[in-house]
Tab-separated table of C-alpha atoms in Angstrom:
chain	number	residue	atom	x	y	z
A	1	MET	CA	29.283	-107.334	21.518
A	2	SER	CA	28.462	-104.739	18.854
A	3	LYS	CA	30.790	-104.310	15.913
A	4	ILE	CA	31.836	-100.927	14.573
A	5	LEU	CA	33.668	-100.058	11.380
A	6	VAL	CA	35.571	-96.765	11.568
A	7	ILE	CA	36.586	-95.117	8.274
A	8	GLU	CA	38.966	-92.279	9.071
A	9	ASP	CA	42.103	-91.144	7.265
A	10	ASP	CA	43.806	-89.408	10.197
A	11	PRO	CA	45.805	-92.097	12.076
A	12	ALA	CA	45.631	-90.331	15.455
A	13	ILE	CA	41.864	-89.870	15.312
A	14	ARG	CA	41.477	-93.455	14.101
A	15	LYS	CA	43.521	-94.747	17.038
A	16	ALA	CA	41.673	-92.589	19.604
A	17	VAL	CA	38.217	-93.596	18.351
A	18	ALA	CA	39.160	-97.285	18.261
A	19	GLU	CA	40.581	-97.065	21.796
A	20	GLY	CA	37.469	-95.306	23.118
A	21	LEU	CA	35.175	-97.885	21.532
A	22	ARG	CA	37.244	-100.905	22.610
A	23	GLN	CA	37.276	-99.640	26.195
A	24	ASP	CA	33.512	-99.831	25.991
A	25	ASP	CA	33.706	-103.427	24.740
A	26	PHE	CA	32.950	-102.765	21.086
A	27	GLU	CA	34.635	-104.888	18.442
A	28	VAL	CA	36.314	-102.419	16.104
A	29	GLU	CA	37.802	-102.556	12.611
A	30	THR	CA	39.349	-99.462	11.076
A	31	GLY	CA	40.099	-98.344	7.536
A	32	GLY	CA	41.906	-95.272	6.231
A	33	ASP	CA	39.871	-94.759	3.054
A	34	ALA	CA	36.735	-95.850	1.210
A	35	GLU	CA	38.542	-98.628	-0.642
A	36	GLN	CA	39.790	-100.195	2.605
A	37	GLY	CA	36.311	-99.716	4.040
A	38	MET	CA	34.744	-101.748	1.232
A	39	GLU	CA	37.410	-104.417	1.562
A	40	ILE	CA	36.693	-104.731	5.318
A	41	LEU	CA	32.947	-104.903	4.655
A	42	GLY	CA	33.613	-108.023	2.583
A	43	ARG	CA	34.681	-109.922	5.712
A	44	PHE	CA	33.282	-107.962	8.660
A	45	GLU	CA	29.615	-107.245	9.302
A	46	PRO	CA	29.425	-104.118	11.467
A	47	ASN	CA	26.364	-103.021	13.410
A	48	LEU	CA	27.303	-99.418	12.626
A	49	ILE	CA	29.739	-97.460	10.478
A	50	LEU	CA	31.493	-94.336	11.729
A	51	LEU	CA	32.494	-92.375	8.656
A	52	ASP	CA	34.774	-89.399	8.063
A	53	LEU	CA	34.042	-87.209	5.022
A	54	ILE	CA	37.418	-85.961	3.875
A	55	LEU	CA	39.179	-89.083	2.675
A	56	PRO	CA	41.862	-89.750	0.086
A	57	GLY	CA	40.337	-91.102	-3.119
A	58	LYS	CA	36.577	-91.442	-2.857
A	59	ASN	CA	35.204	-89.038	-0.249
A	60	GLY	CA	32.807	-89.959	2.545
A	61	PHE	CA	29.719	-88.786	0.643
A	62	GLU	CA	30.534	-91.122	-2.255
A	63	PHE	CA	31.205	-93.993	0.124
A	64	LEU	CA	27.901	-93.336	1.909
A	65	LYS	CA	26.075	-93.302	-1.424
A	66	GLU	CA	27.589	-96.677	-2.307
A	67	ILE	CA	26.624	-98.191	1.030
A	68	LYS	CA	23.054	-96.996	0.737
A	69	ALA	CA	22.805	-98.297	-2.840
A	70	SER	CA	23.921	-101.789	-1.811
A	71	VAL	CA	21.198	-104.300	-0.978
A	72	LYS	CA	23.541	-106.065	1.423
A	73	LEU	CA	24.849	-102.986	3.243
A	74	SER	CA	22.112	-100.369	3.077
A	75	LYS	CA	20.594	-101.319	6.452
A	76	ILE	CA	23.813	-100.611	8.380
A	77	PRO	CA	23.432	-97.279	10.179
A	78	VAL	CA	26.106	-94.728	9.295
A	79	ILE	CA	27.151	-91.873	11.569
A	80	ILE	CA	29.300	-89.118	10.082
A	81	LEU	CA	32.210	-88.072	12.280
A	82	SER	CA	33.901	-85.151	10.579
A	83	ASN	CA	35.316	-81.721	11.160
A	84	LEU	CA	33.307	-80.384	8.264
A	85	GLY	CA	29.931	-79.177	9.395
A	86	ASP	CA	28.512	-76.504	7.136
A	87	GLN	CA	24.761	-76.746	6.954
A	88	GLU	CA	24.947	-77.927	3.323
A	89	GLU	CA	27.311	-80.750	4.243
A	90	VAL	CA	25.125	-81.860	7.136
A	91	GLN	CA	22.015	-81.793	4.967
A	92	GLN	CA	23.710	-83.635	2.132
A	93	ALA	CA	24.877	-86.405	4.472
A	94	LEU	CA	21.452	-86.778	6.084
A	95	LYS	CA	19.799	-86.788	2.679
A	96	LEU	CA	22.115	-89.577	1.574
A	97	GLY	CA	20.944	-91.645	4.539
A	98	ALA	CA	23.362	-90.896	7.401
A	99	GLU	CA	21.761	-91.323	10.824
A	100	ASP	CA	23.638	-88.492	12.476
A	101	PHE	CA	26.363	-85.903	11.866
A	102	LEU	CA	28.916	-85.270	14.602
A	103	ILE	CA	31.558	-82.559	14.414
A	104	LYS	CA	34.624	-84.095	16.050
A	105	ALA	CA	35.850	-80.971	17.815
A	106	ASP	CA	32.440	-80.443	19.455
A	107	TYR	CA	32.309	-83.792	21.263
A	108	ASN	CA	34.190	-85.657	23.936
A	109	LEU	CA	35.042	-89.193	22.932
A	110	SER	CA	32.748	-90.564	25.643
A	111	GLU	CA	29.888	-88.520	24.154
A	112	VAL	CA	30.592	-90.009	20.713
A	113	VAL	CA	30.446	-93.502	22.244
A	114	GLU	CA	27.159	-92.691	24.005
A	115	ILE	CA	25.609	-91.426	20.772
A	116	ILE	CA	26.689	-94.625	19.003
A	117	LYS	CA	25.037	-96.678	21.757
A	118	LYS	CA	21.858	-94.646	21.444
A	119	HIS	CA	21.692	-95.295	17.697
A	120	LEU	CA	22.416	-98.993	18.178
A	121	SER	CA	19.592	-99.323	20.680
A	122	LYS	CA	17.221	-97.811	18.103
A	123	SER	CA	18.222	-100.106	15.247
B	1	MET	CA	41.826	-83.045	-1.286
B	2	ILE	CA	39.915	-80.724	1.034
B	3	ALA	CA	39.545	-78.119	-1.721
B	4	ASN	CA	36.901	-80.311	-3.409
B	5	PHE	CA	34.524	-79.506	-0.592
B	6	PHE	CA	34.800	-75.765	-0.980
B	7	SER	CA	35.056	-75.211	-4.702
B	8	THR	CA	31.312	-75.120	-5.296
B	9	LYS	CA	30.582	-72.567	-2.604
B	10	ASN	CA	29.754	-68.903	-3.140
B	11	LYS	CA	32.895	-67.006	-4.021
B	12	PRO	CA	33.819	-63.801	-2.233
B	13	LYS	CA	34.103	-60.735	-4.413
B	14	SER	CA	37.804	-59.989	-4.671
B	15	LEU	CA	40.746	-62.330	-5.062
B	16	GLU	CA	42.193	-61.044	-1.804
B	17	GLU	CA	38.969	-61.760	0.053
B	18	GLN	CA	38.725	-65.157	-1.570
B	19	LEU	CA	42.278	-66.098	-0.587
B	20	LYS	CA	41.702	-64.892	2.950
B	21	THR	CA	38.455	-66.822	3.299
B	22	ASP	CA	39.898	-69.984	1.736
B	23	PHE	CA	42.912	-69.769	4.022
B	24	VAL	CA	40.804	-69.429	7.143
B	25	THR	CA	38.375	-72.153	6.080
B	26	LEU	CA	41.095	-74.563	5.099
B	27	SER	CA	43.254	-73.981	8.142
B	28	SER	CA	40.273	-74.115	10.461
B	29	HIS	CA	39.267	-77.542	9.170
B	30	GLN	CA	42.817	-78.806	9.087
B	31	LEU	CA	43.509	-77.504	12.591
B	32	ARG	CA	40.410	-79.039	14.100
B	33	THR	CA	41.570	-82.567	13.288
B	34	PRO	CA	44.792	-82.592	15.361
B	35	LEU	CA	43.033	-80.579	18.083
B	36	SER	CA	40.328	-83.278	18.222
B	37	ALA	CA	43.021	-85.947	18.542
B	38	VAL	CA	44.626	-84.062	21.458
B	39	LYS	CA	41.194	-83.638	23.055
B	40	TRP	CA	40.356	-87.346	22.837
B	41	PHE	CA	43.746	-88.746	23.872
B	42	THR	CA	43.761	-86.372	26.862
B	43	GLU	CA	40.320	-87.662	27.772
B	44	ILE	CA	41.483	-91.288	27.433
B	45	LEU	CA	44.475	-90.630	29.706
B	46	LEU	CA	42.375	-88.753	32.283
B	47	GLN	CA	39.948	-91.671	32.515
B	48	GLN	CA	42.961	-93.667	33.789
B	49	LYS	CA	41.819	-96.873	32.127
B	50	VAL	CA	45.131	-97.170	30.286
B	51	GLY	CA	47.183	-96.471	33.418
B	52	LYS	CA	47.038	-94.818	36.809
B	53	LEU	CA	48.158	-91.175	36.999
B	54	ASN	CA	49.576	-89.256	39.926
B	55	LYS	CA	48.065	-85.952	41.077
B	56	LYS	CA	50.567	-83.818	39.182
B	57	GLN	CA	49.980	-85.732	35.934
B	58	VAL	CA	46.206	-85.259	36.293
B	59	ASP	CA	46.769	-81.558	36.941
B	60	TYR	CA	48.986	-81.140	33.855
B	61	LEU	CA	46.610	-83.116	31.644
B	62	ASN	CA	43.783	-80.865	32.791
B	63	GLU	CA	45.913	-77.881	31.750
B	64	ILE	CA	46.435	-79.472	28.309
B	65	HIS	CA	42.688	-80.059	28.093
B	66	ARG	CA	41.815	-76.460	28.988
B	67	SER	CA	44.352	-74.980	26.569
B	68	ASN	CA	43.189	-77.295	23.817
B	69	GLU	CA	39.564	-76.341	24.402
B	70	ARG	CA	40.574	-72.670	24.059
B	71	ALA	CA	42.281	-73.448	20.754
B	72	ILE	CA	39.212	-75.366	19.521
B	73	ALA	CA	36.960	-72.444	20.456
B	74	LEU	CA	39.224	-69.994	18.627
B	75	VAL	CA	39.320	-72.125	15.479
B	76	SER	CA	35.522	-72.549	15.609
B	77	ASP	CA	35.162	-68.764	15.883
B	78	LEU	CA	37.465	-68.231	12.890
B	79	LEU	CA	35.476	-70.764	10.913
B	80	GLN	CA	32.239	-69.013	11.816
B	81	VAL	CA	33.716	-65.676	10.710
B	82	SER	CA	34.855	-67.176	7.416
B	83	ARG	CA	31.325	-68.537	6.813
B	84	VAL	CA	29.858	-65.102	7.459
B	85	GLU	CA	32.348	-63.408	5.147
B	86	ALA	CA	31.893	-65.938	2.372
B	87	GLY	CA	28.107	-65.513	2.526
B	88	ARG	CA	27.778	-69.138	3.603
B	89	LEU	CA	25.764	-68.524	6.733
B	90	HIS	CA	22.842	-70.856	6.234
B	91	LEU	CA	19.910	-70.618	8.650
B	92	ASP	CA	18.035	-73.761	9.552
B	93	LEU	CA	14.814	-72.091	10.700
B	94	ALA	CA	12.301	-73.706	13.023
B	95	LYS	CA	9.873	-72.505	15.685
B	96	VAL	CA	11.721	-72.423	18.969
B	97	ASP	CA	10.802	-71.694	22.567
B	98	LEU	CA	13.295	-68.947	23.449
B	99	ILE	CA	12.693	-69.240	27.178
B	100	SER	CA	13.807	-72.898	27.216
B	101	LEU	CA	16.759	-72.053	25.002
B	102	LEU	CA	17.848	-69.273	27.344
B	103	GLU	CA	17.419	-71.505	30.392
B	104	GLU	CA	19.561	-74.129	28.658
B	105	VAL	CA	22.368	-71.586	28.201
B	106	ILE	CA	22.096	-70.387	31.798
B	107	GLY	CA	22.204	-74.008	32.996
B	108	ALA	CA	25.334	-74.686	30.949
B	109	ASN	CA	27.054	-71.715	32.637
B	110	LYS	CA	26.118	-72.600	36.207
B	111	LEU	CA	29.657	-73.689	37.083
B	112	SER	CA	31.195	-70.413	35.849
B	113	LEU	CA	28.556	-68.436	37.761
B	114	GLU	CA	29.321	-70.363	40.917
B	115	SER	CA	33.095	-70.232	40.572
B	116	ASN	CA	32.888	-66.431	40.172
B	117	GLN	CA	30.353	-66.218	43.030
B	118	LEU	CA	27.892	-64.407	40.787
B	119	THR	CA	24.188	-64.116	41.379
B	120	PHE	CA	21.726	-63.550	38.561
B	121	HIS	CA	18.138	-62.571	38.070
B	122	LEU	CA	16.087	-63.695	35.097
B	123	GLU	CA	13.095	-61.580	34.192
B	124	ILE	CA	10.557	-62.951	31.743
B	125	VAL	CA	7.348	-61.102	31.068
B	126	LYS	CA	4.306	-63.064	32.181
B	127	GLY	CA	1.687	-64.300	29.796
B	128	PRO	CA	1.912	-66.286	26.573
B	129	PHE	CA	5.292	-65.914	24.954
B	130	PRO	CA	5.410	-66.212	21.167
B	131	LEU	CA	7.443	-68.915	19.504
B	132	VAL	CA	9.915	-67.392	17.087
B	133	LYS	CA	11.310	-68.893	13.929
B	134	ILE	CA	15.059	-69.057	14.368
B	135	ASP	CA	18.091	-71.205	13.803
B	136	LYS	CA	18.307	-72.639	17.311
B	137	THR	CA	22.051	-73.387	17.298
B	138	LYS	CA	22.934	-69.916	16.079
B	139	ILE	CA	20.736	-67.981	18.500
B	140	LYS	CA	21.967	-70.220	21.308
B	141	ARG	CA	25.455	-69.103	20.313
B	142	VAL	CA	24.391	-65.443	20.593
B	143	PHE	CA	22.906	-66.016	24.078
B	144	GLN	CA	26.070	-67.882	25.013
B	145	ASN	CA	28.459	-65.187	23.724
B	146	LEU	CA	26.622	-62.349	25.475
B	147	PHE	CA	26.068	-64.276	28.683
B	148	THR	CA	29.691	-65.465	28.982
B	149	ASN	CA	30.858	-61.891	28.350
B	150	ALA	CA	28.658	-60.724	31.227
B	151	ILE	CA	30.198	-63.428	33.440
B	152	LYS	CA	33.754	-62.614	32.324
B	153	TYR	CA	33.423	-58.878	32.839
B	154	SER	CA	31.551	-58.958	36.168
B	155	SER	CA	33.471	-58.416	39.373
B	156	ARG	CA	33.770	-61.468	41.582
B	157	GLY	CA	30.701	-61.734	43.802
B	158	GLY	CA	28.731	-59.466	41.457
B	159	HIS	CA	25.304	-59.711	39.897
B	160	ILE	CA	23.917	-60.207	36.371
B	161	ASP	CA	20.436	-59.261	35.190
B	162	ILE	CA	18.911	-61.102	32.257
B	163	ALA	CA	15.598	-60.255	30.654
B	164	LEU	CA	13.503	-61.584	27.818
B	165	LYS	CA	10.681	-59.234	26.859
B	166	LYS	CA	8.048	-58.947	24.189
B	167	ALA	CA	7.750	-55.684	22.293
B	168	GLU	CA	5.151	-54.962	19.600
B	169	LYS	CA	6.960	-56.689	16.756
B	170	ASP	CA	10.051	-58.102	18.420
B	171	ILE	CA	11.368	-60.209	21.221
B	172	ILE	CA	14.094	-58.343	23.078
B	173	PHE	CA	16.766	-60.052	25.094
B	174	SER	CA	19.053	-58.148	27.440
B	175	VAL	CA	21.908	-59.022	29.743
B	176	THR	CA	23.441	-56.551	32.180
B	177	ASP	CA	26.702	-56.776	34.042
B	178	TYR	CA	27.903	-54.299	36.649
B	179	GLY	CA	31.571	-54.520	35.726
B	180	LEU	CA	34.104	-52.058	34.371
B	181	GLY	CA	32.017	-50.903	31.399
B	182	ILE	CA	33.327	-49.780	28.016
B	183	PRO	CA	35.192	-46.472	27.598
B	184	ILE	CA	33.046	-44.145	25.507
B	185	GLU	CA	35.748	-43.551	22.863
B	186	GLN	CA	35.871	-47.312	22.161
B	187	GLN	CA	32.153	-47.940	21.949
B	188	ASP	CA	31.868	-47.371	18.179
B	189	ARG	CA	34.322	-50.160	17.481
B	190	LEU	CA	32.894	-52.825	19.746
B	191	PHE	CA	31.365	-55.023	17.043
B	192	GLU	CA	34.438	-54.841	14.803
B	193	LYS	CA	36.188	-58.112	14.107
B	194	PHE	CA	39.195	-58.670	16.456
B	195	PHE	CA	38.532	-55.413	18.359
B	196	ARG	CA	38.973	-55.664	22.110
B	197	GLY	CA	38.248	-52.817	24.503
B	198	SER	CA	41.019	-51.787	26.906
B	199	ASN	CA	39.020	-52.857	29.989
B	200	ALA	CA	38.278	-56.221	28.370
B	201	VAL	CA	41.994	-56.806	27.727
B	202	LYS	CA	42.767	-55.993	31.376
B	203	ILE	CA	40.363	-58.652	32.643
B	204	GLN	CA	40.677	-61.302	29.927
B	205	PRO	CA	44.043	-60.961	28.151
B	206	ASP	CA	43.486	-64.044	25.980
B	207	GLY	CA	40.150	-63.129	24.342
B	208	THR	CA	39.925	-63.047	20.546
B	209	GLY	CA	37.630	-60.121	19.823
B	210	LEU	CA	35.414	-62.326	17.670
B	211	GLY	CA	32.481	-63.069	19.997
B	212	LEU	CA	30.552	-59.836	19.449
B	213	PHE	CA	31.311	-59.761	15.725
B	214	ILE	CA	29.852	-63.276	15.431
B	215	ALA	CA	26.862	-62.398	17.638
B	216	LYS	CA	26.083	-59.365	15.449
B	217	SER	CA	26.366	-61.392	12.231
B	218	LEU	CA	24.064	-64.101	13.571
B	219	VAL	CA	21.446	-61.667	14.876
B	220	GLU	CA	21.454	-59.670	11.636
B	221	ALA	CA	21.109	-62.889	9.610
B	222	HIS	CA	17.797	-63.304	11.503
B	223	LYS	CA	16.818	-59.718	10.568
B	224	GLY	CA	17.293	-58.700	14.199
B	225	LYS	CA	19.300	-55.921	15.799
B	226	ILE	CA	22.006	-55.911	18.427
B	227	TRP	CA	23.129	-52.947	20.520
B	228	PHE	CA	24.410	-51.982	23.947
B	229	GLU	CA	24.470	-49.268	26.590
B	230	SER	CA	27.539	-48.884	28.728
B	231	THR	CA	28.877	-46.502	31.353
B	232	GLU	CA	32.489	-46.844	32.280
B	233	GLY	CA	32.833	-47.909	35.881
B	234	LYS	CA	29.172	-48.931	36.140
B	235	GLY	CA	28.605	-51.750	33.688
B	236	THR	CA	27.115	-52.715	30.364
B	237	THR	CA	23.802	-53.951	28.992
B	238	PHE	CA	23.704	-55.814	25.704
B	239	TYR	CA	20.421	-56.153	23.864
B	240	PHE	CA	19.317	-58.033	20.807
B	241	SER	CA	15.976	-58.236	19.111
B	242	LEU	CA	14.394	-60.906	16.934
B	243	PRO	CA	11.309	-60.231	14.857
B	244	ILE	CA	8.147	-62.075	15.816
B	245	THR	CA	7.296	-63.942	12.670
B	246	GLY	CA	3.607	-64.654	13.301
B	247	LYS	CA	1.960	-68.076	13.204
């Protein structure tokens, strides 16, 4: 069973994503900000991180930078799931090492799950 | 919080413009989050894995889904307009096969064509077709906007002609519907933001009047041109051109 960490500050989105993933037999942990994300990563080793960009405190870009700078965590693939999506934001995220950039409103939940599976089969 | 993401962007010229653009950008992003939640919870319920639904519940959830998708499309259009107006339209250029791109758009609209009992003819000039350097997502959006307009404004059981041709320095796309056409006194205003022709309002009361404005902005960002010919009562042809950029 693959493990996914979801970092998302909106409680409804967090709940929907977790539900969609659990229905597909993923083990899911969720955090509402970067700090909680780091705390969870101390006890949970995900196969993939699903990361929002607009977060209270440290934003998603900063969190991503920290992950990619960590010897222990840098190999975990990160997919951005955000409602931002300007070209500069997409490029910045990819440059920082994100595997993919999904704009929430453009995807069905089942499509998000399929994309996660595709990335997991690659890694 | 969200303001951090926008503060480094190009500023519009006047304070009024800046406030307007910031408002649209901010509200578009903020609106997309709850709309995404509605979209995904509706999907979860419709899958019936969390509980069985009766026919009426499925029907009503489908109505929620359709209305929500309309709201998402409107917010995305407003966001696109705000990017254009703030000078933040970035093109990610790559060589693209326009024929495949057009076929992709036609394929995605098959259901609407069928449900409106429309036939279509696609004309592509024979011989080698040049690859053009474009932002694929944005030109796909232009194809999509013009093609869905042709579907929307065709009479049921009607016909649509689509053509992709090579001129000396340009590729020219055209799509023709044989619907109500555009009254001549309204033709000058057709690409204005939020403008909707009287015949368009009759057929599609809930349109936004942003599709053609966005299409024009995207084509012009590629140094192309967009125009149309229309006769009221006979139909309309929209054209756009993209420069062939060489090897």
